[in-house]
Amino acid sequence: MSSWDSPPDYPLSSDLVRRLKSALATGDKDTVQELICTEVEPVDAVIELANDDWMKEPSAQLPTGALLGLWTLEYKRELTTPLCIAAAHGHVFCVRHLLGHSADPDARPGGRGALHEACLGGHTACTRLLLQHGADPDLLSAEGLAPLHLCRTPASLGCAQALLEHGATVQLECVPGRDTPLHVAAQYGLDEHAQLYLGRGARVDARNGRGETALSAACGAATRSPDEHARCLRLCALLLRGGAAADARDEDERSPLHKACGRARPSLCTLLLLHGADAGALDYGGASPLARALQTATCAPPAAPQRTVQALLNHGSPLVWPDAFPKVLRTCAQVPAVIEVLFNSYTQLRVSESWQEVIPEDVYQMHEPFYRSLFALAHTPRCLRHLSRCAIRRLLGKKCFLLVPQLPLPETLQMYLLLEPEGVLR
């Protein structure tokens, strides 16, 4: 009989579980230690910390989420062991005590073992203790994840090092999505983990079940803070130096550049372009990196969307079809700097006064100087300086970013040639 079918040694309703959950909730380490080390018997007892089996109680008030998911008839139950609890919370004394009393380091009644829990919490000392007592470094959880796949935070670097020292397989694929530990490091922006794995022989261009390389996964991952963004940039630079293909396509034919543009990361886009990424690549939906940047411009951080568009155009990105410009205007109305950069990449684009209808009135008022300058061009040709800019850019082609800074011109003119926004159109 499996632990799922067998009644737990300490069910949710037991006095010990109530006290244990209270101690865990309040961070009372001493009480947790006392309960685990002195009251729980046997040492590998199965403890029930949660039970959402509402089917057992017909009179229970069900949350909306449960009602919406009624058809699945899910039975959720959290079973664990004293060793898993101690490892998850970094209680080294408890882990040592339990292992000294022959606790099974690979027991996983709830689907994850103690080593999984230690890695999730980034508890290096617990991880090393478990490995020293014979824990399997490649033990798969019920979800098909090895401990290395659960090293997902900067604090877990020591855990990853310990696992590899004890024989963990650096190229092991997880069951659900075939992610390797390097993919996981890329998804979470863990540059030091990635360096560790590459140093241990991880294949830089290994593909997961979605056809992604680690570089592709890193470029598509969300970053929220400047620190996360900096780590992601370092990680991608590391992967590229290690031989990662800058243009590797996933199952949707999206390149790392498509994903970086969709996240409005100008520094990352520039890095990829400098390593040969194709600014004109099309995915299965026919979208280019420029299209991805324009689609997400309004929800990007300030200045990021125009810098992304600028980088693409200075590396030879094809322009938007002129007849589609009103759609760009509608999508990017709130970020006029994007419209300015794109508009200035055309030698002459016919401006229609009807375009004003696609711009919300409050947005027009907020950015009135720019939009007045745009619609003033409805009856006026572009100035000679702009036409000269276009001629030079056409001559330099995809190498604008490289050759313009070498021209014997003042920096202000160099920036003008590279489409630096000015706030108005002339």
mmCIF file of C-alpha atoms in Angstrom, residues 2 5 26 38 54 78 104 233-234 246 250 268 276 281 304 309 330 348 350 378:
data_model
loop_
_atom_site.group_PDB
_atom_site.id
_atom_site.type_symbol
_atom_site.label_atom_id
_atom_site.label_comp_id
_atom_site.label_asym_id
_atom_site.label_seq_id
_atom_site.Cartn_x
_atom_site.Cartn_y
_atom_site.Cartn_z
ATOM 1 C CA SER A 2 1.429 3.446 -0.919
ATOM 2 C CA ASP A 5 -3.394 5.209 0.598
ATOM 3 C CA THR A 26 5.751 31.553 14.048
ATOM 4 C CA THR A 38 11.779 13.994 20.990
ATOM 5 C CA TRP A 54 -13.139 18.381 0.621
ATOM 6 C CA GLU A 78 0.580 17.217 1.913
ATOM 7 C CA ASP A 104 15.871 7.363 5.415
ATOM 8 C CA LEU A 233 22.803 39.912 -18.731
ATOM 9 C CA ARG A 234 25.913 38.336 -17.176
ATOM 10 C CA ALA A 246 22.676 33.595 -30.781
ATOM 11 C CA ASP A 250 12.594 27.185 -30.450
ATOM 12 C CA LEU A 268 20.367 42.172 -23.879
ATOM 13 C CA GLY A 276 25.316 37.973 -34.809
ATOM 14 C CA ALA A 281 14.280 36.861 -38.264
ATOM 15 C CA ALA A 304 13.522 50.543 -22.634
ATOM 16 C CA VAL A 309 13.805 49.685 -31.308
ATOM 17 C CA ARG A 330 -2.335 53.064 -32.092
ATOM 18 C CA GLN A 348 9.803 60.018 -46.210
ATOM 19 C CA ARG A 350 3.344 60.190 -45.784
ATOM 20 C CA ALA A 378 1.352 66.161 -43.170
#
